[in-house]
Short mmCIF file of C-alpha atoms and ligand atoms in Angstrom, two decimals:
data_model
loop_
_atom_site.label_atom_id
_atom_site.label_comp_id
_atom_site.label_asym_id
_atom_site.label_seq_id
_atom_site.Cartn_x
_atom_site.Cartn_y
_atom_site.Cartn_z
CA MET A 1 124.70 98.39 70.84
CA ARG A 2 121.45 98.77 69.43
CA HIS A 3 121.34 101.21 66.17
CA PHE A 4 118.41 102.66 64.13
CA LEU A 5 119.50 102.50 60.51
CA LYS A 6 116.72 100.65 58.95
CA GLU A 7 112.67 100.40 60.55
CA THR A 8 113.32 96.76 61.67
CA ASP A 9 116.14 97.81 63.88
CA PHE A 10 113.08 97.61 66.20
CA SER A 11 111.00 94.67 66.54
CA LEU A 12 107.18 95.12 66.04
CA GLU A 13 106.46 95.34 69.87
CA GLU A 14 109.37 97.84 70.18
CA ALA A 15 108.06 100.06 67.82
CA THR A 16 104.75 99.91 69.15
CA GLU A 17 106.26 100.97 72.10
CA ILE A 18 107.84 104.10 70.57
CA PHE A 19 104.78 105.04 68.88
CA LYS A 20 102.84 105.08 71.95
CA LEU A 21 105.58 106.69 73.91
CA ALA A 22 105.37 109.61 71.09
CA ARG A 23 101.63 109.77 71.79
CA GLU A 24 102.23 110.77 75.57
CA LEU A 25 105.36 112.81 74.29
CA LYS A 26 102.82 114.76 72.07
CA ALA A 27 100.07 115.02 74.76
CA ASP A 28 102.14 116.86 77.19
CA ARG A 29 105.01 118.44 75.21
CA PHE A 30 106.72 120.42 78.23
CA SER A 31 106.64 117.75 80.64
CA THR A 32 109.22 115.52 78.88
CA PRO A 33 110.99 113.59 81.36
CA ASN A 34 114.71 113.77 81.12
CA PHE A 35 115.33 110.89 78.93
CA LEU A 36 118.58 112.32 77.98
CA ASN A 37 119.84 113.29 81.37
CA ARG A 38 122.75 115.41 80.22
CA GLN A 39 123.94 113.23 77.45
CA SER A 40 125.57 115.19 74.45
CA TRP A 41 124.40 113.45 70.70
CA GLY A 42 125.92 114.58 67.83
CA LEU A 43 124.16 115.03 64.41
CA LEU A 44 126.15 114.89 61.68
CA PHE A 45 124.97 116.17 58.24
CA TYR A 46 126.62 115.66 54.96
CA LYS A 47 123.13 116.70 53.13
CA SER A 48 120.74 119.95 53.76
CA SER A 49 118.04 119.26 56.34
CA THR A 50 115.09 121.72 57.48
CA ARG A 51 112.84 119.01 59.37
CA THR A 52 115.07 116.56 60.36
CA ARG A 53 117.53 118.92 62.27
CA VAL A 54 115.18 120.88 63.63
CA SER A 55 113.25 118.22 64.74
CA PHE A 56 116.33 116.47 66.17
CA GLU A 57 117.66 119.83 67.68
CA VAL A 58 114.69 120.60 69.90
CA GLY A 59 113.88 117.13 70.76
CA ILE A 60 117.13 116.43 72.48
CA ASN A 61 116.80 119.76 73.93
CA GLU A 62 113.21 118.65 75.00
CA MET A 63 114.76 115.24 77.08
CA ALA A 64 117.51 117.72 78.47
CA GLY A 65 120.31 116.36 76.20
CA PHE A 66 122.59 118.40 74.12
CA PRO A 67 122.69 118.65 70.57
CA VAL A 68 126.28 118.88 68.49
CA VAL A 69 125.28 119.53 65.30
CA LEU A 70 127.82 119.17 62.59
CA SER A 71 128.41 119.38 58.75
CA SER A 72 130.47 117.07 57.27
CA GLN A 73 132.00 119.87 55.38
CA SER A 74 132.84 121.79 58.49
CA THR A 75 134.56 118.67 60.15
CA GLN A 76 137.45 117.16 59.33
CA ILE A 77 135.78 114.72 57.12
CA GLY A 78 135.47 117.35 54.46
CA ARG A 79 139.28 117.16 54.26
CA GLY A 80 139.55 113.68 54.01
CA GLU A 81 139.29 111.82 58.09
CA SER A 82 137.93 108.59 57.80
CA VAL A 83 134.55 107.26 58.84
CA ALA A 84 136.23 104.79 60.99
CA ASP A 85 138.38 107.21 63.09
CA THR A 86 135.64 109.94 63.09
CA SER A 87 133.58 107.26 64.60
CA LYS A 88 135.90 106.53 67.21
CA VAL A 89 136.59 109.86 68.43
CA PHE A 90 132.59 110.45 68.38
CA SER A 91 132.43 107.59 70.42
CA ARG A 92 134.77 109.33 73.31
CA PHE A 93 132.51 112.52 73.36
CA LEU A 94 129.32 111.59 72.13
CA HIS A 95 126.60 109.48 73.72
CA GLY A 96 125.05 108.98 69.99
CA VAL A 97 125.30 110.24 66.49
CA ILE A 98 122.70 110.66 63.97
CA ILE A 99 123.63 110.95 60.90
CA ARG A 100 122.15 112.07 57.20
CA THR A 101 124.81 110.88 55.01
CA PHE A 102 124.91 109.48 50.86
CA GLY A 103 125.75 105.77 50.74
CA HIS A 104 124.21 103.76 53.42
CA GLU A 105 127.61 102.05 54.12
CA ILE A 106 128.33 105.09 55.77
CA VAL A 107 125.93 104.77 58.60
CA GLU A 108 126.79 100.83 59.31
CA GLU A 109 130.16 101.52 59.04
CA PHE A 110 129.89 104.38 61.69
CA ALA A 111 127.69 102.11 63.26
CA SER A 112 130.35 99.06 63.31
CA GLU A 113 133.53 101.10 64.15
CA GLY A 114 131.97 103.22 67.25
CA THR A 115 130.76 102.24 70.58
CA ILE A 116 127.61 104.72 70.87
CA PRO A 117 124.34 104.42 69.02
CA VAL A 118 123.76 105.44 65.29
CA VAL A 119 120.38 106.62 64.04
CA ASN A 120 120.14 107.02 60.45
CA ALA A 121 118.59 110.73 59.18
CA LEU A 122 118.45 109.76 55.65
CA THR A 123 120.80 107.80 53.26
CA ASP A 124 120.55 107.24 49.80
CA PHE A 125 118.39 104.00 50.71
CA LEU A 126 116.55 104.73 53.44
CA HIS A 127 114.71 107.41 55.43
CA PRO A 128 113.42 105.45 58.66
CA CYS A 129 112.71 108.28 61.18
CA GLN A 130 110.50 109.71 58.48
CA ILE A 131 108.52 106.35 58.09
CA TYR A 132 108.06 105.85 61.47
CA ALA A 133 107.05 109.27 61.93
CA ASP A 134 104.37 109.22 58.90
CA LEU A 135 103.41 105.78 60.56
CA PHE A 136 102.22 107.27 63.81
CA THR A 137 100.63 110.05 62.16
CA LEU A 138 98.22 107.53 60.19
CA SER A 139 98.06 105.65 63.30
CA GLU A 140 96.49 108.85 64.99
CA ARG A 141 94.19 109.24 62.19
CA TRP A 142 93.25 105.53 61.94
CA SER A 143 93.29 104.33 65.71
CA PRO A 144 89.38 103.49 66.27
CA SER A 145 89.79 105.77 69.60
CA PRO A 146 91.97 107.31 71.45
CA GLU A 147 92.14 104.75 74.21
CA ALA A 148 92.53 102.20 71.38
CA PHE A 149 95.72 103.97 70.05
CA GLY A 150 97.99 101.87 68.04
CA PRO A 151 99.71 100.85 64.94
CA GLU A 152 97.77 97.44 64.97
CA CYS A 153 95.10 99.59 63.09
CA LEU A 154 97.28 99.94 60.26
CA LYS A 155 97.18 96.53 59.16
CA GLY A 156 95.43 95.59 55.76
CA ARG A 157 95.00 99.33 54.74
CA LYS A 158 96.43 100.14 51.69
CA ILE A 159 99.00 102.89 50.67
CA ALA A 160 99.97 104.01 47.08
CA PHE A 161 103.44 105.68 46.57
CA LEU A 162 103.92 108.08 43.33
CA GLY A 163 107.06 108.99 41.24
CA ASP A 164 110.56 107.72 42.27
CA SER A 165 109.83 104.17 43.28
CA ALA A 166 113.79 103.72 43.73
CA CYS A 167 114.41 106.65 46.22
CA ASN A 168 115.10 106.36 49.93
CA VAL A 169 111.21 106.98 50.86
CA ALA A 170 110.01 104.62 48.54
CA ASN A 171 112.42 102.05 49.93
CA SER A 172 111.38 102.63 53.58
CA TRP A 173 107.51 103.07 52.63
CA ILE A 174 108.03 99.25 51.37
CA LEU A 175 110.21 98.02 54.15
CA GLY A 176 107.74 99.86 57.09
CA ALA A 177 104.53 98.62 55.12
CA ASN A 178 105.61 95.14 55.09
CA MET A 179 106.88 95.39 58.91
CA PHE A 180 103.47 97.05 59.79
CA GLY A 181 100.95 94.96 57.73
CA LEU A 182 99.90 97.14 55.13
CA ASP A 183 99.36 97.06 51.49
CA ILE A 184 101.68 98.78 49.55
CA SER A 185 101.55 99.88 45.36
CA LEU A 186 104.05 101.94 43.64
CA ALA A 187 103.65 103.73 40.46
CA GLY A 188 106.45 105.36 38.34
CA PRO A 189 108.33 105.14 34.94
CA GLU A 190 110.70 102.80 33.57
CA GLY A 191 114.05 102.84 35.10
CA PHE A 192 112.34 103.69 39.00
CA GLU A 193 110.91 100.69 40.16
CA PRO A 194 112.17 99.33 43.40
CA GLY A 195 115.97 98.11 43.00
CA PRO A 196 117.92 95.33 44.08
CA GLU A 197 119.08 96.70 47.60
CA ILE A 198 115.66 96.73 49.03
CA ARG A 199 114.48 93.22 47.20
CA ALA A 200 117.16 91.83 48.91
CA LEU A 201 116.55 93.41 52.26
CA LEU A 202 113.06 92.05 52.19
CA ASP A 203 114.51 88.63 51.26
CA LYS A 204 116.46 89.01 54.35
CA GLU A 205 113.95 90.26 56.57
CA GLY A 206 111.78 87.30 55.74
CA TYR A 207 108.89 89.47 53.74
CA GLY A 208 109.30 88.02 49.86
CA GLN A 209 108.81 90.49 47.42
CA ASN A 210 105.42 92.19 49.20
CA TYR A 211 104.82 95.10 47.22
CA HIS A 212 103.10 95.86 43.84
CA PHE A 213 104.84 97.97 41.00
CA THR A 214 103.09 99.25 38.04
CA HIS A 215 103.27 102.02 35.61
CA ASP A 216 99.95 103.12 36.19
CA ALA A 217 99.30 105.80 38.36
CA THR A 218 95.48 105.05 38.45
CA GLU A 219 96.03 101.10 39.42
CA ALA A 220 98.03 102.08 42.36
CA VAL A 221 95.97 104.58 43.91
CA GLU A 222 92.39 102.68 43.21
CA GLY A 223 91.46 101.36 46.71
CA ALA A 224 94.26 103.28 48.44
CA ASP A 225 93.47 104.93 51.88
CA MET A 226 96.72 107.12 51.70
CA VAL A 227 98.69 108.30 48.72
CA TYR A 228 102.24 109.36 49.25
CA THR A 229 104.70 111.16 47.00
CA ASP A 230 107.99 112.73 47.28
CA VAL A 231 110.61 114.64 45.00
CA TRP A 232 111.26 113.59 41.83
CA VAL A 233 115.12 114.31 42.50
CA SER A 234 116.38 113.43 45.50
CA MET A 235 119.47 115.40 46.88
CA GLY A 236 122.69 113.86 44.93
CA MET A 237 120.88 113.18 41.75
CA GLU A 238 120.82 117.05 40.67
CA ASP A 239 122.59 116.01 37.54
CA GLU A 240 120.07 113.79 36.07
CA ALA A 241 117.12 115.99 36.86
CA ALA A 242 115.73 117.51 33.77
CA ALA A 243 115.36 113.73 32.40
CA ARG A 244 113.65 112.80 35.45
CA ILE A 245 111.47 115.61 35.95
CA GLU A 246 110.41 114.43 32.02
CA GLN A 247 109.81 111.13 32.51
CA MET A 248 107.36 111.20 35.86
CA GLN A 249 105.17 113.91 34.31
CA PRO A 250 102.40 111.33 34.30
CA TYR A 251 102.99 110.83 38.01
CA THR A 252 101.73 114.18 39.62
CA VAL A 253 99.52 113.50 42.35
CA ASN A 254 96.19 116.05 41.24
CA SER A 255 93.16 116.42 42.01
CA GLU A 256 91.73 113.88 39.42
CA LEU A 257 94.34 111.32 40.48
CA MET A 258 93.09 111.82 44.34
CA ALA A 259 89.52 111.00 43.22
CA LYS A 260 90.51 107.73 42.30
CA ALA A 261 91.75 106.54 45.84
CA ASN A 262 89.46 105.49 48.46
CA PRO A 263 86.81 108.18 49.83
CA GLY A 264 88.56 110.02 52.91
CA ALA A 265 92.37 108.83 51.63
CA VAL A 266 94.73 111.26 52.75
CA PHE A 267 97.78 112.60 50.81
CA MET A 268 101.13 112.98 52.40
CA HIS A 269 104.65 113.93 51.44
CA CYS A 270 107.91 114.21 53.27
CA LEU A 271 108.37 117.51 52.19
CA PRO A 272 110.07 119.58 51.05
CA ALA A 273 107.49 119.74 48.08
CA HIS A 274 108.31 121.03 44.43
CA PRO A 275 104.21 122.18 43.83
CA GLY A 276 103.54 121.53 39.97
CA GLN A 277 105.96 118.58 39.86
CA GLU A 278 105.24 115.56 41.96
CA VAL A 279 102.12 117.15 43.23
CA SER A 280 99.72 119.81 42.50
CA GLU A 281 99.21 122.92 44.56
CA ALA A 282 95.78 122.18 45.27
CA VAL A 283 96.35 118.61 46.60
CA LEU A 284 99.26 119.75 48.65
CA ARG A 285 96.95 122.32 50.32
CA SER A 286 93.49 120.39 50.17
CA ALA A 287 91.85 119.32 53.30
CA GLN A 288 93.03 115.76 52.23
CA SER A 289 96.52 116.86 53.14
CA ILE A 290 97.94 116.14 56.25
CA ILE A 291 101.44 117.45 55.48
CA PHE A 292 102.21 119.35 58.58
CA ASP A 293 100.97 117.02 60.63
CA GLN A 294 103.86 114.81 59.46
CA ALA A 295 106.13 117.60 59.78
CA GLU A 296 105.47 118.09 63.38
CA ASN A 297 105.24 114.43 64.23
CA ARG A 298 109.08 113.95 63.09
CA LEU A 299 109.70 115.98 66.64
CA HIS A 300 107.47 113.25 68.94
CA ALA A 301 108.33 110.27 67.04
CA GLN A 302 112.36 110.83 66.98
CA LYS A 303 112.36 112.00 70.65
CA ALA A 304 110.52 108.54 71.28
CA ILE A 305 112.91 106.59 69.36
CA LEU A 306 116.00 108.71 70.80
CA ALA A 307 114.16 107.63 74.46
CA LYS A 308 114.36 103.92 73.49
CA LEU A 309 117.67 103.75 72.17
CA ALA A 310 119.11 105.62 75.42
CA ARG A 311 117.11 103.11 77.77
CA LEU A 312 117.90 100.18 75.30
CA ASN A 313 121.81 101.16 75.66
CA LEU A 314 122.50 102.60 78.61
CA VAL A 315 126.02 103.36 78.22
CA GLU A 316 128.59 105.70 78.64
CA PRO A 317 131.19 107.22 75.95
CA ALA A 318 134.49 105.11 76.62
N1 LIG B 1 111.77 115.39 55.38
C1 LIG B 1 112.74 115.75 55.55
O1 LIG B 1 113.72 114.57 56.34
O2 LIG B 1 113.08 117.00 55.82
P1 LIG B 1 114.24 117.43 56.08
O3 LIG B 1 114.99 117.06 54.30
O4 LIG B 1 114.01 118.84 55.67
O5 LIG B 1 114.93 117.07 57.03
N1 LIG B 2 114.10 111.83 48.65
C1 LIG B 2 114.34 112.95 49.07
C2 LIG B 2 113.80 113.03 50.77
C3 LIG B 2 114.10 114.32 51.12
C4 LIG B 2 113.30 114.43 52.90
C5 LIG B 2 115.83 113.19 49.13
O1 LIG B 2 116.56 112.20 49.27
O2 LIG B 2 116.28 114.15 48.70
#
């Protein structure tokens, strides 16, 4: 059974096929083939979501599947039913399940205990659907021509991540950058450097510690073709909000900082944003900002991911 819990769960070749399919699906959105022909896919949320929930629900519908949207609190999970039993029960009804949760081990347990594909829609550790959509977005911009579209154009480009460099989106960027051959520099305060979990995964995947981390925001953005940031207080970290906001102040992406990146550099943010904290209102609304292309591309990229998983697995629920 193939799952999508982390970027490297697809080979680079498969990911390239996914991006090419996403591009075709985007070009003719309402002629999408019935890739999920009458399949039912669960969407299980332990945390809030706007983009992920809507893009998956719409995408599944557009592929002639049926989304079953659930929150952990409204299911028996909220009353203590185990992940193992829930996963086995899901496997008797559903053709796949997309999960947003806290610990990464929860999606891993869903995958190991069930018999249907599991898609990671964000854990505390990784957000691979976001990074595939973002890499697709950059491929659209940087491909030399529409005919030559492909993630090969990402190779050797430099990207910068500012702020909480230990968060799920930062971790996924480190992994995604290594997989697609981008150089990544991250800048954040002490205590917010990439942690042992992502470092171990990089080793396991054979990439080594191939990223640059600094406390100096300017150093990170110099020479960058893309500058990325994410919220300073991720979901589940609300108790630390005041301390985090104070420590992260030097890492706001403002116009002055953007001016230090390469000419033509783009600004990206997975959203939701907190203007005035991790990014200034001016940068967020600037011509360099491609935040809504990113958001839209969640739909096209995820449709391609699900189509690929459905094709690779070709299984019926038990
Ligand atoms: N970027 C992202 O995952 O957005 P949501 O939290 O709204 O799903
Ligand atoms: N790092 C953020 C991403 C939200 C899409 C969070 O986990 O809340």
